[in-house]
mmCIF file of C-alpha atoms in Angstrom:
data_model
loop_
_atom_site.group_PDB
_atom_site.id
_atom_site.type_symbol
_atom_site.label_atom_id
_atom_site.label_comp_id
_atom_site.label_asym_id
_atom_site.label_seq_id
_atom_site.Cartn_x
_atom_site.Cartn_y
_atom_site.Cartn_z
ATOM 1 C CA MET D 9 8.293 21.399 -10.829
ATOM 2 C CA LEU D 10 9.767 18.575 -12.919
ATOM 3 C CA SER D 11 12.492 17.909 -10.362
ATOM 4 C CA ALA D 12 9.836 17.667 -7.652
ATOM 5 C CA LEU D 13 7.886 15.172 -9.747
ATOM 6 C CA LEU D 14 10.988 13.078 -10.274
ATOM 7 C CA LEU D 15 11.607 13.029 -6.518
ATOM 8 C CA SER D 16 7.994 12.004 -5.946
ATOM 9 C CA LEU D 17 8.315 9.217 -8.520
ATOM 10 C CA ALA D 18 11.553 8.012 -6.928
ATOM 11 C CA ALA D 19 9.784 7.752 -3.566
ATOM 12 C CA LEU D 20 6.867 5.831 -5.071
ATOM 13 C CA SER D 21 9.099 3.360 -6.899
ATOM 14 C CA ALA D 22 11.395 2.733 -3.923
ATOM 15 C CA GLY D 23 11.200 -0.349 -1.792
ATOM 16 C CA THR D 24 12.121 -3.999 -2.006
ATOM 17 C CA PRO D 25 9.259 -6.521 -1.679
ATOM 18 C CA THR D 26 9.002 -7.900 1.846
ATOM 19 C CA GLY D 27 6.514 -10.628 1.003
ATOM 20 C CA PRO D 28 4.657 -12.308 -1.865
ATOM 21 C CA ILE D 29 4.191 -10.391 -5.117
ATOM 22 C CA ARG D 30 0.702 -10.598 -6.581
ATOM 23 C CA ALA D 31 0.291 -10.038 -10.310
ATOM 24 C CA TYR D 32 -2.475 -9.918 -12.863
ATOM 25 C CA THR D 33 -2.911 -8.730 -16.442
ATOM 26 C CA GLY D 34 -5.592 -6.723 -18.207
ATOM 27 C CA ILE D 35 -6.195 -6.954 -21.968
ATOM 28 C CA ALA D 36 -7.687 -3.844 -23.581
ATOM 29 C CA ARG D 37 -9.598 -3.704 -26.851
ATOM 30 C CA THR D 38 -11.787 -1.078 -28.494
ATOM 31 C CA ALA D 39 -14.631 -3.626 -28.345
ATOM 32 C CA PRO D 40 -14.898 -7.108 -26.786
ATOM 33 C CA ASP D 41 -14.270 -8.838 -30.147
ATOM 34 C CA ALA D 42 -11.711 -6.350 -31.542
ATOM 35 C CA ASP D 43 -7.944 -6.752 -31.828
ATOM 36 C CA VAL D 44 -5.808 -6.149 -28.739
ATOM 37 C CA LEU D 45 -5.163 -2.435 -28.180
ATOM 38 C CA TYR D 46 -2.767 -2.737 -25.237
ATOM 39 C CA ARG D 47 -2.039 -4.873 -22.185
ATOM 40 C CA GLU D 48 -1.485 -3.751 -18.622
ATOM 41 C CA GLN D 49 0.578 -5.763 -16.143
ATOM 42 C CA HIS D 50 -0.137 -5.156 -12.451
ATOM 43 C CA PHE D 51 2.270 -6.031 -9.632
ATOM 44 C CA LEU D 52 1.189 -5.564 -6.002
ATOM 45 C CA PHE D 53 3.556 -5.997 -3.071
ATOM 46 C CA ASP D 54 4.441 -4.838 0.428
ATOM 47 C CA SER D 55 7.705 -3.045 1.128
ATOM 48 C CA ALA D 56 9.389 -1.353 4.070
ATOM 49 C CA ASP D 57 7.968 1.896 2.671
ATOM 50 C CA GLY D 58 4.427 0.551 2.590
ATOM 51 C CA PRO D 59 2.274 -1.257 0.017
ATOM 52 C CA ARG D 60 2.965 -0.478 -3.622
ATOM 53 C CA GLU D 61 1.474 -1.226 -7.020
ATOM 54 C CA LEU D 62 3.270 -1.037 -10.343
ATOM 55 C CA VAL D 63 1.385 -1.030 -13.660
ATOM 56 C CA LEU D 64 3.285 -1.480 -16.907
ATOM 57 C CA TYR D 65 1.401 -0.798 -20.149
ATOM 58 C CA ARG D 66 2.460 -2.682 -23.274
ATOM 59 C CA CYS D 67 1.721 -2.349 -26.998
ATOM 60 C CA PRO D 68 0.169 -5.360 -28.756
ATOM 61 C CA ASP D 69 3.679 -6.455 -29.792
ATOM 62 C CA GLY D 70 4.874 -6.343 -26.174
ATOM 63 C CA ARG D 71 6.804 -3.067 -26.157
ATOM 64 C CA PRO D 72 6.199 -1.114 -22.920
ATOM 65 C CA PHE D 73 5.061 2.474 -23.450
ATOM 66 C CA ALA D 74 3.738 3.716 -20.094
ATOM 67 C CA ARG D 75 4.262 3.057 -16.404
ATOM 68 C CA LYS D 76 2.289 3.920 -13.283
ATOM 69 C CA TRP D 77 3.373 3.663 -9.651
ATOM 70 C CA LEU D 78 0.925 3.759 -6.740
ATOM 71 C CA ASP D 79 1.409 4.112 -2.991
ATOM 72 C CA THR D 80 -1.619 2.286 -1.585
ATOM 73 C CA ARG D 81 -1.193 2.989 2.115
ATOM 74 C CA THR D 82 -4.514 4.798 1.760
ATOM 75 C CA PRO D 83 -6.141 2.259 -0.576
ATOM 76 C CA GLN D 84 -9.092 4.428 -1.612
ATOM 77 C CA THR D 85 -6.994 7.551 -2.232
ATOM 78 C CA PRO D 86 -3.501 6.444 -3.280
ATOM 79 C CA ASP D 87 -0.666 8.685 -4.346
ATOM 80 C CA PHE D 88 0.248 7.790 -7.922
ATOM 81 C CA ALA D 89 2.458 8.817 -10.824
ATOM 82 C CA LEU D 90 1.676 7.977 -14.467
ATOM 83 C CA LEU D 91 4.080 8.593 -17.349
ATOM 84 C CA ASP D 92 3.123 7.877 -20.966
ATOM 85 C CA ALA D 93 6.319 7.904 -23.048
ATOM 86 C CA ARG D 94 4.455 8.181 -26.364
ATOM 87 C CA SER D 95 3.686 11.852 -25.715
ATOM 88 C CA GLY D 96 5.341 12.740 -22.421
ATOM 89 C CA TYR D 97 1.939 13.057 -20.724
ATOM 90 C CA ARG D 98 2.143 12.873 -16.931
ATOM 91 C CA GLU D 99 -0.442 12.953 -14.182
ATOM 92 C CA GLY D 100 -0.528 12.016 -10.544
ATOM 93 C CA VAL D 101 -1.160 12.775 -6.914
ATOM 94 C CA ARG D 102 1.596 13.346 -4.387
ATOM 95 C CA THR D 103 1.898 14.088 -0.681
ATOM 96 C CA GLN D 104 4.295 16.853 0.248
ATOM 97 C CA ASP D 105 4.706 18.301 3.751
ATOM 98 C CA GLY D 106 1.493 16.582 4.765
ATOM 99 C CA ARG D 107 -0.511 18.100 1.906
ATOM 100 C CA ARG D 108 -2.034 16.249 -1.023
ATOM 101 C CA GLU D 109 -1.882 17.744 -4.485
ATOM 102 C CA VAL D 110 -2.776 16.699 -8.003
ATOM 103 C CA TYR D 111 -0.755 17.593 -11.084
ATOM 104 C CA VAL D 112 -1.026 17.118 -14.829
ATOM 105 C CA HIS D 113 1.489 17.700 -17.624
ATOM 106 C CA ARG D 114 -0.381 17.790 -20.914
ATOM 107 C CA VAL D 115 0.954 17.002 -24.349
ATOM 108 C CA GLY D 116 2.913 19.959 -25.704
ATOM 109 C CA ALA D 117 2.570 22.044 -22.531
ATOM 110 C CA LYS D 118 5.485 23.988 -21.079
ATOM 111 C CA ASP D 119 4.201 24.004 -17.504
ATOM 112 C CA THR D 120 2.699 21.437 -15.104
ATOM 113 C CA PRO D 121 -0.468 22.761 -13.407
ATOM 114 C CA GLN D 122 -1.142 21.523 -9.894
ATOM 115 C CA ALA D 123 -3.800 21.999 -7.231
ATOM 116 C CA ALA D 124 -4.210 21.197 -3.549
ATOM 117 C CA LEU D 125 -6.660 18.431 -2.653
ATOM 118 C CA THR D 126 -9.024 18.166 0.293
ATOM 119 C CA MET D 127 -10.066 14.615 1.115
ATOM 120 C CA SER D 128 -13.607 13.604 2.039
ATOM 121 C CA PRO D 129 -14.758 10.197 3.363
ATOM 122 C CA ASN D 130 -16.100 9.246 -0.076
ATOM 123 C CA ALA D 131 -13.098 10.539 -2.044
ATOM 124 C CA VAL D 132 -11.683 8.131 -4.640
ATOM 125 C CA ILE D 133 -8.430 8.414 -6.571
ATOM 126 C CA ASP D 134 -7.483 6.269 -9.569
ATOM 127 C CA SER D 135 -7.535 2.525 -8.755
ATOM 128 C CA GLY D 136 -8.902 3.396 -5.305
ATOM 129 C CA PHE D 137 -12.310 2.745 -6.832
ATOM 130 C CA ASP D 138 -11.640 -0.964 -6.353
ATOM 131 C CA ALA D 139 -11.024 -0.372 -2.629
ATOM 132 C CA PHE D 140 -14.238 1.684 -2.453
ATOM 133 C CA VAL D 141 -16.209 -1.181 -3.995
ATOM 134 C CA ARG D 142 -14.768 -3.703 -1.546
ATOM 135 C CA THR D 143 -15.508 -1.442 1.428
ATOM 136 C CA HIS D 144 -19.108 -0.872 0.323
ATOM 137 C CA TRP D 145 -19.737 -4.273 -1.249
ATOM 138 C CA ASP D 146 -22.820 -5.187 0.776
ATOM 139 C CA ALA D 147 -24.538 -1.843 0.177
ATOM 140 C CA LEU D 148 -23.838 -1.957 -3.555
ATOM 141 C CA ALA D 149 -24.902 -5.596 -3.817
ATOM 142 C CA ALA D 150 -28.182 -4.645 -2.106
ATOM 143 C CA GLY D 151 -28.858 -2.043 -4.795
ATOM 144 C CA ARG D 152 -28.003 1.178 -2.976
ATOM 145 C CA THR D 153 -26.769 4.163 -4.988
ATOM 146 C CA LEU D 154 -23.671 5.672 -3.398
ATOM 147 C CA LYS D 155 -22.091 9.090 -3.874
ATOM 148 C CA VAL D 156 -18.422 9.285 -4.829
ATOM 149 C CA GLU D 157 -16.013 12.208 -5.135
ATOM 150 C CA PHE D 158 -13.866 10.906 -7.990
ATOM 151 C CA LEU D 159 -10.641 12.679 -8.878
ATOM 152 C CA VAL D 160 -10.352 13.819 -12.499
ATOM 153 C CA PRO D 161 -6.660 14.769 -12.844
ATOM 154 C CA SER D 162 -7.175 16.656 -16.107
ATOM 155 C CA ARG D 163 -9.600 18.955 -14.239
ATOM 156 C CA LEU D 164 -7.321 19.132 -11.154
ATOM 157 C CA LYS D 165 -10.272 18.439 -8.892
ATOM 158 C CA PHE D 166 -12.746 15.935 -7.511
ATOM 159 C CA MET D 167 -16.075 15.666 -9.321
ATOM 160 C CA HIS D 168 -19.426 14.371 -8.088
ATOM 161 C CA PHE D 169 -20.161 10.844 -9.265
ATOM 162 C CA LYS D 170 -22.563 8.113 -8.246
ATOM 163 C CA VAL D 171 -22.182 4.346 -8.415
ATOM 164 C CA ALA D 172 -24.954 1.752 -8.430
ATOM 165 C CA ARG D 173 -25.592 -1.848 -9.361
ATOM 166 C CA ARG D 174 -27.062 -2.505 -12.806
ATOM 167 C CA ASP D 175 -29.585 -5.170 -13.683
ATOM 168 C CA ASP D 176 -27.622 -7.291 -16.151
ATOM 169 C CA PRO D 177 -29.058 -10.779 -16.806
ATOM 170 C CA ALA D 178 -26.032 -11.852 -18.869
ATOM 171 C CA ALA D 179 -23.665 -10.944 -16.041
ATOM 172 C CA ALA D 180 -25.904 -12.689 -13.526
ATOM 173 C CA ARG D 181 -25.571 -15.911 -15.515
ATOM 174 C CA HIS D 182 -21.805 -15.588 -15.065
ATOM 175 C CA ASP D 183 -22.141 -14.882 -11.325
ATOM 176 C CA GLU D 184 -21.077 -11.266 -11.752
ATOM 177 C CA MET D 185 -22.188 -7.991 -10.235
ATOM 178 C CA VAL D 186 -22.151 -5.035 -12.640
ATOM 179 C CA LEU D 187 -21.642 -1.513 -11.319
ATOM 180 C CA ARG D 188 -21.986 1.755 -13.219
ATOM 181 C CA LEU D 189 -19.987 4.870 -12.327
ATOM 182 C CA GLN D 190 -21.370 8.087 -13.796
ATOM 183 C CA LEU D 191 -21.555 11.790 -13.092
ATOM 184 C CA ASP D 192 -24.100 12.717 -10.440
ATOM 185 C CA SER D 193 -26.031 15.034 -12.720
ATOM 186 C CA TRP D 194 -29.441 15.185 -14.381
ATOM 187 C CA ILE D 195 -27.687 14.930 -17.761
ATOM 188 C CA ALA D 196 -25.619 11.898 -16.710
ATOM 189 C CA PHE D 197 -27.550 9.669 -19.130
ATOM 190 C CA ALA D 198 -26.037 11.603 -22.039
ATOM 191 C CA LEU D 199 -22.466 11.589 -20.724
ATOM 192 C CA PRO D 200 -19.771 8.870 -20.770
ATOM 193 C CA HIS D 201 -19.936 6.304 -17.981
ATOM 194 C CA ILE D 202 -17.884 3.362 -16.758
ATOM 195 C CA ASP D 203 -19.250 -0.151 -16.235
ATOM 196 C CA VAL D 204 -17.314 -2.742 -14.249
ATOM 197 C CA GLY D 205 -17.996 -6.412 -13.629
ATOM 198 C CA TYR D 206 -17.016 -8.159 -10.379
ATOM 199 C CA ALA D 207 -17.051 -11.880 -9.581
ATOM 200 C CA LEU D 208 -19.587 -12.504 -6.846
ATOM 201 C CA ASP D 209 -17.552 -15.246 -5.190
ATOM 202 C CA THR D 210 -14.049 -13.697 -5.121
ATOM 203 C CA ARG D 211 -15.113 -10.017 -5.407
ATOM 204 C CA ARG D 212 -12.374 -9.563 -7.976
ATOM 205 C CA LEU D 213 -12.645 -7.234 -10.943
ATOM 206 C CA ARG D 214 -13.280 -9.242 -14.109
ATOM 207 C CA TRP D 215 -13.855 -6.534 -16.713
ATOM 208 C CA PHE D 216 -14.065 -2.798 -17.319
ATOM 209 C CA ARG D 217 -15.773 -0.811 -20.085
ATOM 210 C CA GLY D 218 -15.421 2.929 -20.518
ATOM 211 C CA LEU D 219 -12.847 5.708 -20.541
ATOM 212 C CA SER D 220 -9.281 4.585 -19.947
ATOM 213 C CA ASN D 221 -6.717 6.675 -18.071
ATOM 214 C CA LEU D 222 -4.609 6.427 -21.226
ATOM 215 C CA ARG D 223 -4.946 8.904 -24.084
ATOM 216 C CA ASP D 224 -4.485 8.860 -27.817
ATOM 217 C CA LEU D 225 -1.873 11.087 -29.428
ATOM 218 C CA ARG D 226 -4.430 13.915 -29.693
ATOM 219 C CA GLY D 227 -4.741 13.926 -25.913
ATOM 220 C CA GLU D 228 -8.214 12.363 -25.769
ATOM 221 C CA ASN D 229 -9.000 9.523 -23.371
ATOM 222 C CA LEU D 230 -9.347 6.127 -25.036
ATOM 223 C CA THR D 231 -12.601 4.207 -24.679
ATOM 224 C CA VAL D 232 -11.776 0.566 -24.027
ATOM 225 C CA SER D 233 -13.127 -2.833 -23.112
ATOM 226 C CA LEU D 234 -10.724 -4.399 -20.583
ATOM 227 C CA ARG D 235 -10.775 -7.983 -19.360
ATOM 228 C CA TYR D 236 -8.728 -9.495 -16.535
ATOM 229 C CA PRO D 237 -8.468 -13.249 -17.269
ATOM 230 C CA SER D 238 -8.246 -15.499 -14.221
ATOM 231 C CA ASP D 239 -5.491 -17.567 -15.851
ATOM 232 C CA LEU D 240 -3.272 -14.451 -15.954
ATOM 233 C CA ARG D 241 -3.336 -14.008 -12.163
ATOM 234 C CA GLU D 242 -0.509 -15.052 -9.860
ATOM 235 C CA ASP D 243 -0.541 -14.977 -6.057
ATOM 236 C CA ARG D 244 3.246 -15.468 -5.983
ATOM 237 C CA ALA D 245 4.801 -13.866 -9.021
ATOM 238 C CA PRO D 246 8.595 -14.115 -9.400
ATOM 239 C CA ALA D 247 10.635 -11.168 -8.151
ATOM 240 C CA ALA D 248 12.432 -11.150 -11.506
ATOM 241 C CA ALA D 249 9.175 -10.255 -13.290
ATOM 242 C CA LEU D 250 8.660 -7.245 -11.021
ATOM 243 C CA GLN D 251 12.260 -6.156 -11.489
ATOM 244 C CA ALA D 252 11.932 -6.433 -15.256
ATOM 245 C CA ALA D 253 8.815 -4.237 -15.155
ATOM 246 C CA ARG D 254 10.678 -1.689 -13.014
ATOM 247 C CA ASP D 255 13.659 -1.581 -15.386
ATOM 248 C CA ALA D 256 11.900 -1.798 -18.751
ATOM 249 C CA SER D 257 12.671 1.108 -21.058
ATOM 250 C CA LEU D 258 9.519 2.810 -22.296
ATOM 251 C CA ASP D 259 9.043 2.953 -26.058
ATOM 252 C CA GLY D 260 7.126 5.926 -27.432
ATOM 253 C CA ARG D 261 6.196 4.533 -30.864
ATOM 254 C CA CYS D 262 2.932 2.724 -29.977
ATOM 255 C CA ARG D 263 -0.049 4.657 -31.424
ATOM 256 C CA LEU D 264 -2.922 2.624 -29.900
ATOM 257 C CA ARG D 265 -5.140 3.121 -32.936
#
C-alpha cells in the first residue's frame, strides 16, 4: 500500500507551472490573540497535468513539518495527499483505475486502511469547501441552509453536514459573511463546528475557526484560529518560492503545543 501511496503522491506533485503562480499564507493560533502555532503557505498553479495546489506547513520558527498536495481538476472534490513528518501521519484521496478512494495512516499503525468513495453532487473533500462556497455564494448569502456530504478521512467516509450563514454584527462591520459548517444532526449544537469568514467584495476566505486537519502528537485534531492576511497574498509569486516549497525537507520536531 505504501508504494501505491508514493506513486499517487508523485503524480500529484508532478508538473511544471504553465502560468502565474498564486500564493497566500495562513497564520494559525490557538486563539486570535495567542502566539503563532504554525503557518501554512499555499501555492496554486496550472500545469500540463492540470491545476495543482501545494500547502507547506511551518513551525513558528519557520521549519517545515508537513506538506499537502492537491489535484484540483475537480475543485469541490480534489484528490489530495497529506504527510505530517512529526508523526508519520498520512491521509488523502486518490483516483485509481477510475475509482476514488480515501486512505488514512494513523500514528503508530502498521497498516493503511482505505475505502472506496461514491461521489454525490454535494460531496466536498478537504479544501473543496471553498469551491462549494463560491458555487453556492448567492444561496448562502441569502440565508439558505445547504446540505453537504463532507469527507472525514479518519472515518473513511462522507458525513452529513449543513452550512448556513450566521448573523455576526462584528463581521458585518468588516464587510464579511460568516458561515458555519456543522454536523446535520439534532445534537449538532453540542458538537464541534467550523466558522469561516469571507470578504463580501472579493469572496476570498479571510479567517477560519475550528478543527484543523493537523493533529497533535496524541493524534487529536488541533482547534485553531486561522487568519489569511491580505498583505501575504501574491497573484504572481516567484517560481523559486514554489520550488523551495517542493524541495523543503520536513522536520519532525515541531510539537505545536
